[in-house]
Amino acid sequence: MAPPTSNTQTGGTNDAFKLTSDKRARIFVPSGLEAPFARKVVPFACQCPLDEPARESYTRTQVDRRLLGPLTLRFKATMNLEPIGDTALHDHIRRGLWRQIQPLLNKVNPSLVLPSITFDKATGGSSAGWETIDLVFDSPAAFLAIAPYLVSIQLEGGDPRIWSLWTWTNSLSGDDFIIDCIKLPVSANNGEAVMQSFDTVVASIGKVIGVGKLVMRTTEFKLADESEGIARVYVKLTQASRTTPLSSLVLHLPTHFNWQGVDYNLYYTGRELQTIPTYSAKFPIHASFQDNRSSTSATVSPATSAPKTEIDQASATKKRRQS
């Protein structure tokens, strides 16, 4: 998206930015996984793991990514049909996808490697058992070359099967769980103290391995402050908390984090499953996750502080022009 020109700032009618008659700005943002600005995490305590692409929306979902590998695009069937058991058809789908993907990779860098393609089933929720197709990339560059444009997969010849993009993972591994804290004033001066406080709060599910701040990474504009106003906390999950149901895992996390007398909103995968606000002073919660993963017992501790592939051609064309 081009930066606003002087014409649009004074009331012009650019498709990307224009002023309405009541002087309120209307912003038109291109669709797709990758936003106009790339983001990065600036570490303030310990070593934050590689987090690319670093997206604000990564923590605002109920889709459980813990059992998916890094750099994966998962497409889920739109209807619960009998899974494809024919390996020859699997190979046919793979070849068809690779034919569609190869030109997009070549436009970015001919040396980028095609993703591996696997067939699986969704777990958890109302879609449990529905067939999925996973595209697993070997690098963030290859992932970003495809992720914004591949939106669905459909078989030709009258087959009703359609797989739509359901979720994705970035370069983080499944046992790296991230928590975003909105407007928390974290810096190099207090990063260690914030980390220690969070480490106490999440002690029942894992250990904090790094704290940073989400910032925009752009050369298009000169900004006095590139901060997103979001502190990002990385938690290394225990084996038990990696496999327990998400609805049980989130009970071990507060919805608000108290720092110096102020409560700050938290976001993490499954946060919307929390129907009652909870505060960090009541955590950690000590629990034993059952081996059958069906329940958890918890007590609160004292307060401690030739498939047809649908591609967004407009976005792809725009990307090629920009490159």
PDB file of C-alpha atoms in Angstrom:
ATOM      1  CA  MET A   1       0.000   0.000   0.000  1.00  0.00           C
ATOM      2  CA  ALA A   2       1.480   3.337  -1.040  1.00  0.00           C
ATOM      3  CA  PRO A   3       1.921   6.061   1.583  1.00  0.00           C
ATOM      4  CA  PRO A   4      -0.749   8.771   1.591  1.00  0.00           C
ATOM      5  CA  THR A   5      -0.028  11.664  -0.756  1.00  0.00           C
ATOM      6  CA  SER A   6      -0.628  15.324  -0.065  1.00  0.00           C
ATOM      7  CA  ASN A   7      -3.750  15.090  -2.228  1.00  0.00           C
ATOM      8  CA  THR A   8      -5.343  12.380  -0.091  1.00  0.00           C
ATOM      9  CA  GLN A   9      -4.467  14.199   3.099  1.00  0.00           C
ATOM     10  CA  THR A  10      -6.472  17.208   1.958  1.00  0.00           C
ATOM     11  CA  GLY A  11      -9.580  15.311   0.923  1.00  0.00           C
ATOM     12  CA  GLY A  12      -8.649  13.389  -2.246  1.00  0.00           C
ATOM     13  CA  THR A  13     -10.218  10.047  -3.077  1.00  0.00           C
ATOM     14  CA  ASN A  14      -7.357   7.560  -3.054  1.00  0.00           C
ATOM     15  CA  ASP A  15      -8.513   3.935  -2.682  1.00  0.00           C
ATOM     16  CA  ALA A  16      -6.057   3.397   0.143  1.00  0.00           C
ATOM     17  CA  PHE A  17      -6.957   6.435   2.213  1.00  0.00           C
ATOM     18  CA  LYS A  18      -9.679   9.054   1.945  1.00  0.00           C
ATOM     19  CA  LEU A  19     -11.671  11.450   4.097  1.00  0.00           C
ATOM     20  CA  THR A  20     -15.436  11.105   4.220  1.00  0.00           C
ATOM     21  CA  SER A  21     -17.834  14.037   4.332  1.00  0.00           C
ATOM     22  CA  ASP A  22     -17.872  13.963   8.133  1.00  0.00           C
ATOM     23  CA  LYS A  23     -14.050  14.171   8.132  1.00  0.00           C
ATOM     24  CA  ARG A  24     -13.544  10.699   9.564  1.00  0.00           C
ATOM     25  CA  ALA A  25     -10.787   8.726   7.860  1.00  0.00           C
ATOM     26  CA  ARG A  26     -11.632   5.474   6.110  1.00  0.00           C
ATOM     27  CA  ILE A  27      -8.744   3.057   5.756  1.00  0.00           C
ATOM     28  CA  PHE A  28      -8.770   0.246   3.202  1.00  0.00           C
ATOM     29  CA  VAL A  29      -6.250  -2.447   4.129  1.00  0.00           C
ATOM     30  CA  PRO A  30      -5.357  -5.222   1.664  1.00  0.00           C
ATOM     31  CA  SER A  31      -6.590  -8.668   2.674  1.00  0.00           C
ATOM     32  CA  GLY A  32      -4.212 -11.527   3.321  1.00  0.00           C
ATOM     33  CA  LEU A  33      -2.135 -12.974   6.118  1.00  0.00           C
ATOM     34  CA  GLU A  34       0.721 -10.490   5.900  1.00  0.00           C
ATOM     35  CA  ALA A  35      -0.071  -6.881   6.791  1.00  0.00           C
ATOM     36  CA  PRO A  36       1.619  -3.935   5.010  1.00  0.00           C
ATOM     37  CA  PHE A  37       4.174  -3.662   7.836  1.00  0.00           C
ATOM     38  CA  ALA A  38       6.487  -6.395   9.004  1.00  0.00           C
ATOM     39  CA  ARG A  39       7.046  -6.630  12.740  1.00  0.00           C
ATOM     40  CA  LYS A  40       9.857  -7.743  14.983  1.00  0.00           C
ATOM     41  CA  VAL A  41      10.350  -8.336  18.684  1.00  0.00           C
ATOM     42  CA  VAL A  42      12.963  -6.310  20.549  1.00  0.00           C
ATOM     43  CA  PRO A  43      14.147  -8.438  23.513  1.00  0.00           C
ATOM     44  CA  PHE A  44      14.466  -6.819  26.950  1.00  0.00           C
ATOM     45  CA  ALA A  45      15.108  -9.879  29.105  1.00  0.00           C
ATOM     46  CA  CYS A  46      16.940 -13.119  28.273  1.00  0.00           C
ATOM     47  CA  GLN A  47      16.713 -14.415  24.715  1.00  0.00           C
ATOM     48  CA  CYS A  48      13.413 -14.280  22.855  1.00  0.00           C
ATOM     49  CA  PRO A  49      13.088 -17.200  20.396  1.00  0.00           C
ATOM     50  CA  LEU A  50      12.824 -16.557  16.659  1.00  0.00           C
ATOM     51  CA  ASP A  51       9.291 -15.203  16.104  1.00  0.00           C
ATOM     52  CA  GLU A  52       8.687 -14.659  12.366  1.00  0.00           C
ATOM     53  CA  PRO A  53       6.365 -13.464  11.112  1.00  0.00           C
ATOM     54  CA  ALA A  54       5.684 -11.642  14.385  1.00  0.00           C
ATOM     55  CA  ARG A  55       1.982 -10.853  14.131  1.00  0.00           C
ATOM     56  CA  GLU A  56      -0.182  -9.014  16.637  1.00  0.00           C
ATOM     57  CA  SER A  57      -3.086 -11.326  15.770  1.00  0.00           C
ATOM     58  CA  TYR A  58      -1.078 -14.425  16.706  1.00  0.00           C
ATOM     59  CA  THR A  59      -2.368 -14.328  20.287  1.00  0.00           C
ATOM     60  CA  ARG A  60      -5.973 -13.449  19.402  1.00  0.00           C
ATOM     61  CA  THR A  61      -7.358 -16.821  18.419  1.00  0.00           C
ATOM     62  CA  GLN A  62      -8.899 -19.943  19.909  1.00  0.00           C
ATOM     63  CA  VAL A  63      -7.213 -22.254  17.396  1.00  0.00           C
ATOM     64  CA  ASP A  64      -4.711 -24.448  19.226  1.00  0.00           C
ATOM     65  CA  ARG A  65      -1.341 -24.419  17.463  1.00  0.00           C
ATOM     66  CA  ARG A  66       0.668 -26.316  20.093  1.00  0.00           C
ATOM     67  CA  LEU A  67       0.704 -29.666  18.271  1.00  0.00           C
ATOM     68  CA  LEU A  68       1.528 -28.170  14.872  1.00  0.00           C
ATOM     69  CA  GLY A  69       5.114 -27.831  13.736  1.00  0.00           C
ATOM     70  CA  PRO A  70       6.734 -24.461  12.932  1.00  0.00           C
ATOM     71  CA  LEU A  71       5.990 -22.590   9.682  1.00  0.00           C
ATOM     72  CA  THR A  72       2.847 -24.557   8.881  1.00  0.00           C
ATOM     73  CA  LEU A  73      -0.240 -23.546   6.920  1.00  0.00           C
ATOM     74  CA  ARG A  74      -3.156 -25.798   7.912  1.00  0.00           C
ATOM     75  CA  PHE A  75      -6.172 -26.110   5.617  1.00  0.00           C
ATOM     76  CA  LYS A  76      -9.286 -27.769   7.083  1.00  0.00           C
ATOM     77  CA  ALA A  77     -12.065 -29.481   5.161  1.00  0.00           C
ATOM     78  CA  THR A  78     -15.236 -27.392   5.003  1.00  0.00           C
ATOM     79  CA  MET A  79     -17.390 -30.504   5.495  1.00  0.00           C
ATOM     80  CA  ASN A  80     -16.861 -33.694   7.457  1.00  0.00           C
ATOM     81  CA  LEU A  81     -16.484 -36.238   4.667  1.00  0.00           C
ATOM     82  CA  GLU A  82     -14.670 -39.560   4.793  1.00  0.00           C
ATOM     83  CA  PRO A  83     -10.929 -38.759   4.759  1.00  0.00           C
ATOM     84  CA  ILE A  84      -9.003 -39.520   1.594  1.00  0.00           C
ATOM     85  CA  GLY A  85      -7.250 -42.834   2.097  1.00  0.00           C
ATOM     86  CA  ASP A  86      -5.832 -43.205  -1.397  1.00  0.00           C
ATOM     87  CA  THR A  87      -2.105 -42.433  -1.348  1.00  0.00           C
ATOM     88  CA  ALA A  88      -2.141 -42.000  -5.120  1.00  0.00           C
ATOM     89  CA  LEU A  89      -4.686 -39.186  -4.722  1.00  0.00           C
ATOM     90  CA  HIS A  90      -2.546 -37.683  -1.961  1.00  0.00           C
ATOM     91  CA  ASP A  91       0.378 -37.583  -4.378  1.00  0.00           C
ATOM     92  CA  HIS A  92      -1.847 -36.067  -7.064  1.00  0.00           C
ATOM     93  CA  ILE A  93      -2.846 -33.269  -4.674  1.00  0.00           C
ATOM     94  CA  ARG A  94       0.776 -32.690  -3.711  1.00  0.00           C
ATOM     95  CA  ARG A  95       1.907 -32.386  -7.321  1.00  0.00           C
ATOM     96  CA  GLY A  96      -0.949 -30.010  -8.116  1.00  0.00           C
ATOM     97  CA  LEU A  97      -0.145 -27.776  -5.152  1.00  0.00           C
ATOM     98  CA  TRP A  98       3.564 -27.721  -5.927  1.00  0.00           C
ATOM     99  CA  ARG A  99       2.822 -26.674  -9.517  1.00  0.00           C
ATOM    100  CA  GLN A 100       0.795 -23.726  -8.189  1.00  0.00           C
ATOM    101  CA  ILE A 101       3.309 -22.769  -5.512  1.00  0.00           C
ATOM    102  CA  GLN A 102       6.565 -22.994  -7.468  1.00  0.00           C
ATOM    103  CA  PRO A 103       5.994 -19.821  -9.585  1.00  0.00           C
ATOM    104  CA  LEU A 104       5.239 -17.754  -6.465  1.00  0.00           C
ATOM    105  CA  LEU A 105       8.418 -18.947  -4.780  1.00  0.00           C
ATOM    106  CA  ASN A 106      10.443 -18.231  -7.923  1.00  0.00           C
ATOM    107  CA  LYS A 107       9.184 -14.641  -7.992  1.00  0.00           C
ATOM    108  CA  VAL A 108      10.697 -14.077  -4.553  1.00  0.00           C
ATOM    109  CA  ASN A 109      13.808 -16.242  -4.778  1.00  0.00           C
ATOM    110  CA  PRO A 110      14.364 -19.248  -7.085  1.00  0.00           C
ATOM    111  CA  SER A 111      16.373 -20.969  -4.350  1.00  0.00           C
ATOM    112  CA  LEU A 112      13.391 -21.178  -1.965  1.00  0.00           C
ATOM    113  CA  VAL A 113      12.381 -24.769  -1.219  1.00  0.00           C
ATOM    114  CA  LEU A 114       8.891 -26.167  -1.807  1.00  0.00           C
ATOM    115  CA  PRO A 115       6.945 -27.079   1.349  1.00  0.00           C
ATOM    116  CA  SER A 116       6.315 -30.633   2.435  1.00  0.00           C
ATOM    117  CA  ILE A 117       2.610 -31.546   2.306  1.00  0.00           C
ATOM    118  CA  THR A 118       0.988 -33.884   4.823  1.00  0.00           C
ATOM    119  CA  PHE A 119      -2.572 -35.071   5.457  1.00  0.00           C
ATOM    120  CA  ASP A 120      -3.935 -35.131   9.003  1.00  0.00           C
ATOM    121  CA  LYS A 121      -7.065 -34.602  11.092  1.00  0.00           C
ATOM    122  CA  ALA A 122      -8.140 -31.618  13.192  1.00  0.00           C
ATOM    123  CA  THR A 123      -8.118 -32.075  16.962  1.00  0.00           C
ATOM    124  CA  GLY A 124     -10.341 -30.476  19.570  1.00  0.00           C
ATOM    125  CA  GLY A 125     -13.556 -28.491  19.254  1.00  0.00           C
ATOM    126  CA  SER A 126     -16.463 -29.121  16.903  1.00  0.00           C
ATOM    127  CA  SER A 127     -14.121 -29.852  13.978  1.00  0.00           C
ATOM    128  CA  ALA A 128     -12.300 -32.749  15.651  1.00  0.00           C
ATOM    129  CA  GLY A 129     -11.622 -35.491  13.113  1.00  0.00           C
ATOM    130  CA  TRP A 130     -12.127 -33.307  10.057  1.00  0.00           C
ATOM    131  CA  GLU A 131      -9.489 -33.802   7.385  1.00  0.00           C
ATOM    132  CA  THR A 132      -6.649 -31.294   7.126  1.00  0.00           C
ATOM    133  CA  ILE A 133      -3.838 -30.568   4.683  1.00  0.00           C
ATOM    134  CA  ASP A 134      -0.633 -29.122   6.146  1.00  0.00           C
ATOM    135  CA  LEU A 135       1.967 -27.213   4.146  1.00  0.00           C
ATOM    136  CA  VAL A 136       5.214 -27.164   6.134  1.00  0.00           C
ATOM    137  CA  PHE A 137       7.916 -24.691   5.043  1.00  0.00           C
ATOM    138  CA  ASP A 138      11.621 -24.770   5.826  1.00  0.00           C
ATOM    139  CA  SER A 139      12.160 -21.011   6.165  1.00  0.00           C
ATOM    140  CA  PRO A 140      10.229 -17.831   7.048  1.00  0.00           C
ATOM    141  CA  ALA A 141      11.041 -16.466   3.568  1.00  0.00           C
ATOM    142  CA  ALA A 142       9.335 -19.385   1.807  1.00  0.00           C
ATOM    143  CA  PHE A 143       6.403 -19.210   4.232  1.00  0.00           C
ATOM    144  CA  LEU A 144       5.865 -15.490   3.581  1.00  0.00           C
ATOM    145  CA  ALA A 145       6.096 -15.986  -0.182  1.00  0.00           C
ATOM    146  CA  ILE A 146       2.986 -18.210  -0.107  1.00  0.00           C
ATOM    147  CA  ALA A 147       0.984 -17.488   3.062  1.00  0.00           C
ATOM    148  CA  PRO A 148      -0.716 -14.248   1.930  1.00  0.00           C
ATOM    149  CA  TYR A 149      -2.126 -15.742  -1.266  1.00  0.00           C
ATOM    150  CA  LEU A 150      -3.107 -19.374  -0.746  1.00  0.00           C
ATOM    151  CA  VAL A 151      -6.621 -19.363   0.716  1.00  0.00           C
ATOM    152  CA  SER A 152      -8.282 -22.654  -0.276  1.00  0.00           C
ATOM    153  CA  ILE A 153      -7.764 -25.968  -2.040  1.00  0.00           C
ATOM    154  CA  GLN A 154     -10.445 -27.673  -4.138  1.00  0.00           C
ATOM    155  CA  LEU A 155     -10.491 -30.853  -6.207  1.00  0.00           C
ATOM    156  CA  GLU A 156     -11.703 -30.631  -9.783  1.00  0.00           C
ATOM    157  CA  GLY A 157     -14.096 -33.046 -11.459  1.00  0.00           C
ATOM    158  CA  GLY A 158     -17.153 -32.431  -9.306  1.00  0.00           C
ATOM    159  CA  ASP A 159     -15.628 -33.591  -6.017  1.00  0.00           C
ATOM    160  CA  PRO A 160     -17.238 -31.490  -3.240  1.00  0.00           C
ATOM    161  CA  ARG A 161     -14.099 -31.406  -1.104  1.00  0.00           C
ATOM    162  CA  ILE A 162     -12.791 -27.952  -0.255  1.00  0.00           C
ATOM    163  CA  TRP A 163     -10.075 -27.198   2.282  1.00  0.00           C
ATOM    164  CA  SER A 164      -9.943 -23.611   3.569  1.00  0.00           C
ATOM    165  CA  LEU A 165      -7.076 -21.966   5.449  1.00  0.00           C
ATOM    166  CA  TRP A 166      -7.815 -22.628   9.118  1.00  0.00           C
ATOM    167  CA  THR A 167      -4.692 -21.692  11.035  1.00  0.00           C
ATOM    168  CA  TRP A 168      -0.957 -21.178  10.713  1.00  0.00           C
ATOM    169  CA  THR A 169       2.165 -21.254  12.819  1.00  0.00           C
ATOM    170  CA  ASN A 170       5.241 -19.117  12.497  1.00  0.00           C
ATOM    171  CA  SER A 171       8.828 -20.036  13.305  1.00  0.00           C
ATOM    172  CA  LEU A 172       8.044 -20.757  16.979  1.00  0.00           C
ATOM    173  CA  SER A 173       7.984 -24.381  18.098  1.00  0.00           C
ATOM    174  CA  GLY A 174       4.858 -25.879  19.654  1.00  0.00           C
ATOM    175  CA  ASP A 175       6.200 -25.627  23.195  1.00  0.00           C
ATOM    176  CA  ASP A 176       6.848 -21.873  22.875  1.00  0.00           C
ATOM    177  CA  PHE A 177       3.654 -20.225  24.133  1.00  0.00           C
ATOM    178  CA  ILE A 178       3.339 -16.466  23.767  1.00  0.00           C
ATOM    179  CA  ILE A 179       1.401 -13.980  25.870  1.00  0.00           C
ATOM    180  CA  ASP A 180       0.851 -10.370  24.818  1.00  0.00           C
ATOM    181  CA  CYS A 181       0.447  -7.726  27.510  1.00  0.00           C
ATOM    182  CA  ILE A 182      -1.199  -4.555  26.226  1.00  0.00           C
ATOM    183  CA  LYS A 183       0.436  -1.211  27.102  1.00  0.00           C
ATOM    184  CA  LEU A 184       2.767  -2.733  29.685  1.00  0.00           C
ATOM    185  CA  PRO A 185       5.679  -0.240  30.027  1.00  0.00           C
ATOM    186  CA  VAL A 186       8.501  -2.752  29.593  1.00  0.00           C
ATOM    187  CA  SER A 187      12.027  -1.591  28.798  1.00  0.00           C
ATOM    188  CA  ALA A 188      15.631  -2.685  29.167  1.00  0.00           C
ATOM    189  CA  ASN A 189      15.560  -1.157  32.660  1.00  0.00           C
ATOM    190  CA  ASN A 190      12.740  -3.291  34.033  1.00  0.00           C
ATOM    191  CA  GLY A 191      12.696  -6.271  31.650  1.00  0.00           C
ATOM    192  CA  GLU A 192      14.279  -8.661  34.160  1.00  0.00           C
ATOM    193  CA  ALA A 193      11.820  -7.646  36.896  1.00  0.00           C
ATOM    194  CA  VAL A 194       8.840  -8.092  34.552  1.00  0.00           C
ATOM    195  CA  MET A 195      10.180 -11.485  33.528  1.00  0.00           C
ATOM    196  CA  GLN A 196      10.524 -12.651  37.128  1.00  0.00           C
ATOM    197  CA  SER A 197       6.989 -11.535  37.935  1.00  0.00           C
ATOM    198  CA  PHE A 198       5.543 -13.343  34.901  1.00  0.00           C
ATOM    199  CA  ASP A 199       7.620 -16.417  35.732  1.00  0.00           C
ATOM    200  CA  THR A 200       5.798 -16.681  39.052  1.00  0.00           C
ATOM    201  CA  VAL A 201       2.391 -16.246  37.411  1.00  0.00           C
ATOM    202  CA  VAL A 202       2.879 -19.006  34.800  1.00  0.00           C
ATOM    203  CA  ALA A 203       4.796 -21.434  37.029  1.00  0.00           C
ATOM    204  CA  SER A 204       2.093 -24.124  36.776  1.00  0.00           C
ATOM    205  CA  ILE A 205       2.381 -24.425  32.972  1.00  0.00           C
ATOM    206  CA  GLY A 206       6.004 -23.598  32.181  1.00  0.00           C
ATOM    207  CA  LYS A 207       8.869 -21.150  32.506  1.00  0.00           C
ATOM    208  CA  VAL A 208       9.349 -17.680  31.008  1.00  0.00           C
ATOM    209  CA  ILE A 209      12.341 -17.675  28.644  1.00  0.00           C
ATOM    210  CA  GLY A 210      12.180 -14.117  27.336  1.00  0.00           C
ATOM    211  CA  VAL A 211      10.359 -10.773  27.379  1.00  0.00           C
ATOM    212  CA  GLY A 212      10.333  -8.254  24.547  1.00  0.00           C
ATOM    213  CA  LYS A 213       8.295  -5.583  22.837  1.00  0.00           C
ATOM    214  CA  LEU A 214       6.502  -5.866  19.489  1.00  0.00           C
ATOM    215  CA  VAL A 215       7.568  -3.088  17.117  1.00  0.00           C
ATOM    216  CA  MET A 216       6.976  -2.254  13.460  1.00  0.00           C
ATOM    217  CA  ARG A 217       9.840  -2.934  11.088  1.00  0.00           C
ATOM    218  CA  THR A 218       9.441  -0.556   8.176  1.00  0.00           C
ATOM    219  CA  THR A 219      11.544   1.780   6.074  1.00  0.00           C
ATOM    220  CA  GLU A 220       8.524   3.379   4.417  1.00  0.00           C
ATOM    221  CA  PHE A 221       7.899   5.941   7.149  1.00  0.00           C
ATOM    222  CA  LYS A 222      10.104   7.774   9.623  1.00  0.00           C
ATOM    223  CA  LEU A 223       8.483   7.160  12.978  1.00  0.00           C
ATOM    224  CA  ALA A 224       9.416   8.627  16.337  1.00  0.00           C
ATOM    225  CA  ASP A 225       7.985   5.540  18.041  1.00  0.00           C
ATOM    226  CA  GLU A 226       7.734   2.188  16.259  1.00  0.00           C
ATOM    227  CA  SER A 227       6.287   0.433  19.292  1.00  0.00           C
ATOM    228  CA  GLU A 228       2.991  -1.436  19.017  1.00  0.00           C
ATOM    229  CA  GLY A 229       2.416  -0.853  22.726  1.00  0.00           C
ATOM    230  CA  ILE A 230       2.548  -4.625  23.236  1.00  0.00           C
ATOM    231  CA  ALA A 231       4.931  -6.491  25.526  1.00  0.00           C
ATOM    232  CA  ARG A 232       5.438 -10.091  24.401  1.00  0.00           C
ATOM    233  CA  VAL A 233       6.241 -12.838  26.905  1.00  0.00           C
ATOM    234  CA  TYR A 234       7.579 -16.238  25.797  1.00  0.00           C
ATOM    235  CA  VAL A 235       6.773 -19.266  27.948  1.00  0.00           C
ATOM    236  CA  LYS A 236       8.420 -22.668  27.455  1.00  0.00           C
ATOM    237  CA  LEU A 237       5.607 -25.122  28.180  1.00  0.00           C
ATOM    238  CA  THR A 238       6.094 -28.307  30.158  1.00  0.00           C
ATOM    239  CA  GLN A 239       5.302 -31.556  28.351  1.00  0.00           C
ATOM    240  CA  ALA A 240       2.074 -31.928  30.338  1.00  0.00           C
ATOM    241  CA  SER A 241       0.848 -28.421  29.539  1.00  0.00           C
ATOM    242  CA  ARG A 242       1.682 -28.875  25.862  1.00  0.00           C
ATOM    243  CA  THR A 243      -0.702 -31.826  25.564  1.00  0.00           C
ATOM    244  CA  THR A 244      -3.507 -30.887  27.964  1.00  0.00           C
ATOM    245  CA  PRO A 245      -6.719 -29.551  26.355  1.00  0.00           C
ATOM    246  CA  LEU A 246      -6.578 -25.832  25.616  1.00  0.00           C
ATOM    247  CA  SER A 247      -9.717 -25.212  27.683  1.00  0.00           C
ATOM    248  CA  SER A 248      -7.855 -26.591  30.720  1.00  0.00           C
ATOM    249  CA  LEU A 249      -4.570 -24.860  29.960  1.00  0.00           C
ATOM    250  CA  VAL A 250      -6.066 -21.360  29.913  1.00  0.00           C
ATOM    251  CA  LEU A 251      -7.449 -21.847  33.436  1.00  0.00           C
ATOM    252  CA  HIS A 252      -3.837 -21.600  34.592  1.00  0.00           C
ATOM    253  CA  LEU A 253      -3.434 -18.120  33.128  1.00  0.00           C
ATOM    254  CA  PRO A 254      -4.913 -14.825  34.346  1.00  0.00           C
ATOM    255  CA  THR A 255      -6.723 -12.431  32.049  1.00  0.00           C
ATOM    256  CA  HIS A 256      -4.947  -9.440  33.624  1.00  0.00           C
ATOM    257  CA  PHE A 257      -1.388  -8.861  34.814  1.00  0.00           C
ATOM    258  CA  ASN A 258      -0.730  -6.464  37.676  1.00  0.00           C
ATOM    259  CA  TRP A 259       2.388  -4.343  37.458  1.00  0.00           C
ATOM    260  CA  GLN A 260       3.099  -1.569  39.950  1.00  0.00           C
ATOM    261  CA  GLY A 261      -0.551  -1.351  40.984  1.00  0.00           C
ATOM    262  CA  VAL A 262      -2.014  -1.290  37.458  1.00  0.00           C
ATOM    263  CA  ASP A 263      -3.838  -4.196  35.772  1.00  0.00           C
ATOM    264  CA  TYR A 264      -2.916  -4.802  32.129  1.00  0.00           C
ATOM    265  CA  ASN A 265      -4.899  -6.883  29.620  1.00  0.00           C
ATOM    266  CA  LEU A 266      -3.393 -10.181  28.499  1.00  0.00           C
ATOM    267  CA  TYR A 267      -3.922 -11.961  25.178  1.00  0.00           C
ATOM    268  CA  TYR A 268      -2.939 -15.539  24.377  1.00  0.00           C
ATOM    269  CA  THR A 269      -4.282 -18.482  22.406  1.00  0.00           C
ATOM    270  CA  GLY A 270      -7.605 -19.470  23.981  1.00  0.00           C
ATOM    271  CA  ARG A 271      -7.981 -16.221  25.947  1.00  0.00           C
ATOM    272  CA  GLU A 272     -11.604 -15.898  24.775  1.00  0.00           C
ATOM    273  CA  LEU A 273     -12.413 -19.172  26.537  1.00  0.00           C
ATOM    274  CA  GLN A 274     -12.008 -17.269  29.816  1.00  0.00           C
ATOM    275  CA  THR A 275     -15.478 -15.984  30.693  1.00  0.00           C
ATOM    276  CA  ILE A 276     -14.596 -14.485  34.091  1.00  0.00           C
ATOM    277  CA  PRO A 277     -11.777 -11.942  34.594  1.00  0.00           C
ATOM    278  CA  THR A 278      -8.903 -13.290  36.678  1.00  0.00           C
ATOM    279  CA  TYR A 279      -5.949 -11.390  38.077  1.00  0.00           C
ATOM    280  CA  SER A 280      -2.297 -12.302  38.397  1.00  0.00           C
ATOM    281  CA  ALA A 281      -2.226 -11.866  42.194  1.00  0.00           C
ATOM    282  CA  LYS A 282      -4.116 -15.191  42.466  1.00  0.00           C
ATOM    283  CA  PHE A 283      -1.567 -17.118  40.397  1.00  0.00           C
ATOM    284  CA  PRO A 284       0.145 -19.512  39.944  1.00  0.00           C
ATOM    285  CA  ILE A 285      -2.498 -22.218  40.061  1.00  0.00           C
ATOM    286  CA  HIS A 286      -0.960 -25.557  40.981  1.00  0.00           C
ATOM    287  CA  ALA A 287      -2.545 -28.419  39.091  1.00  0.00           C
ATOM    288  CA  SER A 288      -1.972 -31.975  37.996  1.00  0.00           C
ATOM    289  CA  PHE A 289      -2.900 -32.637  34.390  1.00  0.00           C
ATOM    290  CA  GLN A 290      -4.535 -36.037  33.955  1.00  0.00           C
ATOM    291  CA  ASP A 291      -2.870 -38.564  31.659  1.00  0.00           C
ATOM    292  CA  ASN A 292      -6.157 -39.032  29.807  1.00  0.00           C
ATOM    293  CA  ARG A 293      -6.203 -35.292  29.110  1.00  0.00           C
ATOM    294  CA  SER A 294      -9.905 -35.160  29.936  1.00  0.00           C
ATOM    295  CA  SER A 295      -9.757 -33.089  33.100  1.00  0.00           C
ATOM    296  CA  THR A 296      -7.503 -31.199  35.456  1.00  0.00           C
ATOM    297  CA  SER A 297      -7.588 -30.728  39.207  1.00  0.00           C
ATOM    298  CA  ALA A 298      -6.459 -27.359  40.471  1.00  0.00           C
ATOM    299  CA  THR A 299      -6.039 -25.443  43.691  1.00  0.00           C
ATOM    300  CA  VAL A 300      -5.298 -21.754  43.999  1.00  0.00           C
ATOM    301  CA  SER A 301      -2.124 -20.905  45.860  1.00  0.00           C
ATOM    302  CA  PRO A 302      -1.808 -17.898  48.156  1.00  0.00           C
ATOM    303  CA  ALA A 303      -1.378 -14.611  46.342  1.00  0.00           C
ATOM    304  CA  THR A 304       2.204 -14.230  45.218  1.00  0.00           C
ATOM    305  CA  SER A 305       2.496 -11.436  42.860  1.00  0.00           C
ATOM    306  CA  ALA A 306      -5.046 -31.272 -10.047  1.00  0.00           C
ATOM    307  CA  PRO A 307      -6.357 -29.592  -7.291  1.00  0.00           C
ATOM    308  CA  LYS A 308      -7.703 -26.178  -8.015  1.00  0.00           C
ATOM    309  CA  THR A 309      -5.939 -23.737  -5.754  1.00  0.00           C
ATOM    310  CA  GLU A 310      -7.606 -20.416  -5.059  1.00  0.00           C
ATOM    311  CA  ILE A 311      -4.991 -17.676  -4.951  1.00  0.00           C
ATOM    312  CA  ASP A 312      -5.475 -13.986  -4.234  1.00  0.00           C
ATOM    313  CA  GLN A 313      -4.151 -12.878  -7.617  1.00  0.00           C
ATOM    314  CA  ALA A 314      -4.549  -9.158  -6.932  1.00  0.00           C
ATOM    315  CA  SER A 315      -2.364  -9.380  -3.851  1.00  0.00           C
ATOM    316  CA  ALA A 316       0.144 -11.581  -5.635  1.00  0.00           C
ATOM    317  CA  THR A 317       0.403  -9.151  -8.543  1.00  0.00           C
ATOM    318  CA  LYS A 318       0.868  -6.246  -6.168  1.00  0.00           C
ATOM    319  CA  LYS A 319       3.583  -8.130  -4.282  1.00  0.00           C
ATOM    320  CA  ARG A 320       5.461  -8.819  -7.525  1.00  0.00           C
ATOM    321  CA  ARG A 321       5.298  -5.181  -8.527  1.00  0.00           C
ATOM    322  CA  GLN A 322       6.672  -4.117  -5.158  1.00  0.00           C
ATOM    323  CA  SER A 323       9.539  -6.570  -5.418  1.00  0.00           C
TER     324      SER A 323
END
